[in-house]
Amino acid sequence: MGKNLKEAMKMLEDSQRRAEEENEKKVLSGDIPGPLQGRYENGCAYFHEEEREGLAKICRLAIHSRYEDFVVDGFNVLYNKKPVIYLSAAARPGLGQYLCNQLGLPFPCLCRVPCNTMFGSQHQMDVAFLEKMIKDDKERGRLPLLLVANAGTAAVGHTDKIGHLKEICEQYGMWLHVEGVNLATLALGYVSSSVLAATKCDSMTLTPGPWLGLPAVPAVTLYKHDDPALTLVAGLISNKPADKLRALPLWLSLQYLGLDGIVERIKHACQLSQRLQENLKKINYIKILVEDELSSPVVVFRFFQELPGLDPGPKAVPVPNVAPSTVGQERHSCDALNRWLGEQLKQLVPTSGLTVMDLEAEGMCVRFSPLMTAAVLGTRSEDVDQLVACIKSKLPVLTYTLQLREEFKQEVEGTAGLLYVDDPNWPGIGVVRYEHANDDKSSLKSDPEGEKIHAGLLKKLNELESDLTFKMGPEYRSMKSCIYIGMASDDVDVSELVETIAVIAREIEENSRLLENMTEVVRKGIQEAQVQLQKANEERLLEEGVLRQIPVVGSVLNWFSPLQASQKGRTFNLTAGSLESTEHTYVSKVQGTGVTPPPTPSGTRTKQRLPGQKPFQRSLRGSDAVSETSSVSHIEDLEKMERLTTEPEQDTPEANSPEQHLGAPGPQEVGQTEVLQKDQDRKDDCPQVEQESLR
């Protein structure tokens, strides 16, 4: 009995010790309680500072699991049967290179899976093409090792078909790892089926720091594996106290927020994105790239204007006919406009946390990801409403500018002396350069003369006080100066704008040439004046004689017989470019007017503007935005101004008309009566003046 009792006590102590070891192992491995406790069961956690470090450890664990002799033979095992890691083409940049550097694998071990091109989202992994690539690798003697899927891509927040990918991985014995911002929605009560399928994966990486607005918080990689020895070899488990304390900042932060605080922050970010997405669907010319995923906390949109025949367009902005040549340049033009729109929205609503990014398929887009920025910037629903209002206010500017681009290009190409510069990075109406007479078109170097002309042109254009903004800068892919014309907030008369630019630039060039010619003329005139003055001085000496040049004798002689000599000099007429004598000036005491200067060149067409109408603003005649009564009054005022400027002034016929009324006095009779009345008043005042003088 005593022996059996000792064995029973020993078995009990062993069971208790085994239970304590399992509990300690769970604590050391970092099994996270909280929102994900019911979602990802029987999982262990690895805390790391670098977000990509967890995936590198998972790849080591997969290599040790699939290659049993890797610990003994090392990379010789990998040489005979090369492992293959599959990444999506929409994965974050630099991820594949980081994995190869950390694992010591060559780049051929990395395989990029393209996204959908025909069906589905263009940012989701092509499942059929992935399966074909896996079959080809197995036929070549390679080992499909690991697949990295996205639950919210880094760019637009799209989620791969994780459920289908999990079936493929189970079929070929591959490890499935999932990462992305949409994994944060696992803490909510309602989760989409595509994101919920991530709970069946082998591992996932979470970044709670940006999601919850917590600085200096490590990332977490959750994984499922039964062999603690392999996890220890892979580096997922450590016995160092410093490594165990990595989870302390995250644990303290989660304890401070609590379960309700964590869920509230993630829920608030998702509500902000849904609010913006619902409002953007009501705005024309705004294209949303994540329309099929209402639960995604990322909203990506861009400005895009369709053809007038396909899209009715906004009611407040009239859409004129657009040339067919603009169809192929829509994305080229919209990229610069979307970049400008994103920068403007970032300045107007800084708490929105917007970012501008360039996508391969769509071009320039604006991204709103409140899950990564709302907790830090304090984004609220009022900020989203302000953002929507700012987008609506910028739409007319974008629409007018896009419409006027092709018209501006045609006007510039049809105007002599102007060259249209195609700059894809400029969001305004366009870029133009004036070609002067000495311009070398084949050279790409800076032109001092052209820079001087464009500087004067920029100054003159800014003095017009129009709604357009003008800027001078180097030409795209060249160093020559150009004039950059900004965004159009109203309908602009492009023909008047181009003609004004050409006329002002031509005037500046002619004036600069006149100054250069005048410099040479003045120099020659000064030399000629010196010669004539020297000759006149010699003639004066001969006329006065030698005796008058002697100091004492000349003074006595001049006193007895003064010499009447006229003052003679030379004046240079800049207008006529001639040298004239000053004798007439000293005689008449009046300076001569000279030749009338030539008229200043001006435009061939002068436009009459209504009061308050700014330069380059299109006439209100025929505009749908003006009411009928106001448009009629404006048209009448414009016709009166044109009639007054075109018709010559005529005398009023009422003064000489014989059909005047008999009782009404004429202008001459009125003048005579006024003169007689003034004379009578003067006579009445005379006796008073005489009486005062006698006194």
XYZ file of C-alpha atoms in Angstrom, residues 150-152 157-160 162-163 178 180-187 191-200 204 293 295-297:
33
model
C -3.087 40.189 -47.948
C -6.048 41.084 -45.793
C -5.935 44.700 -46.896
C -6.776 47.901 -48.743
C -8.076 45.039 -50.907
C -8.365 41.539 -49.407
C -7.337 38.398 -51.240
C -8.072 33.829 -48.343
C -10.533 30.950 -48.122
C -1.692 36.721 -43.774
C -2.806 43.706 -43.673
C -4.794 46.488 -42.043
C -8.133 44.714 -42.438
C -7.109 42.209 -39.757
C -8.022 44.883 -37.216
C -11.699 44.331 -38.015
C -11.478 40.881 -36.394
C -12.023 42.685 -33.092
C -16.500 40.771 -39.842
C -16.650 40.141 -43.572
C -16.248 36.561 -44.714
C -13.037 37.314 -46.624
C -11.327 38.699 -43.503
C -12.840 36.059 -41.208
C -11.159 33.366 -43.311
C -7.798 34.689 -42.077
C -8.447 33.012 -38.717
C -7.871 29.653 -40.423
C -0.672 36.372 -39.227
C -15.678 46.083 -49.771
C -16.044 46.821 -44.369
C -12.607 47.985 -45.536
C -11.156 50.780 -43.390
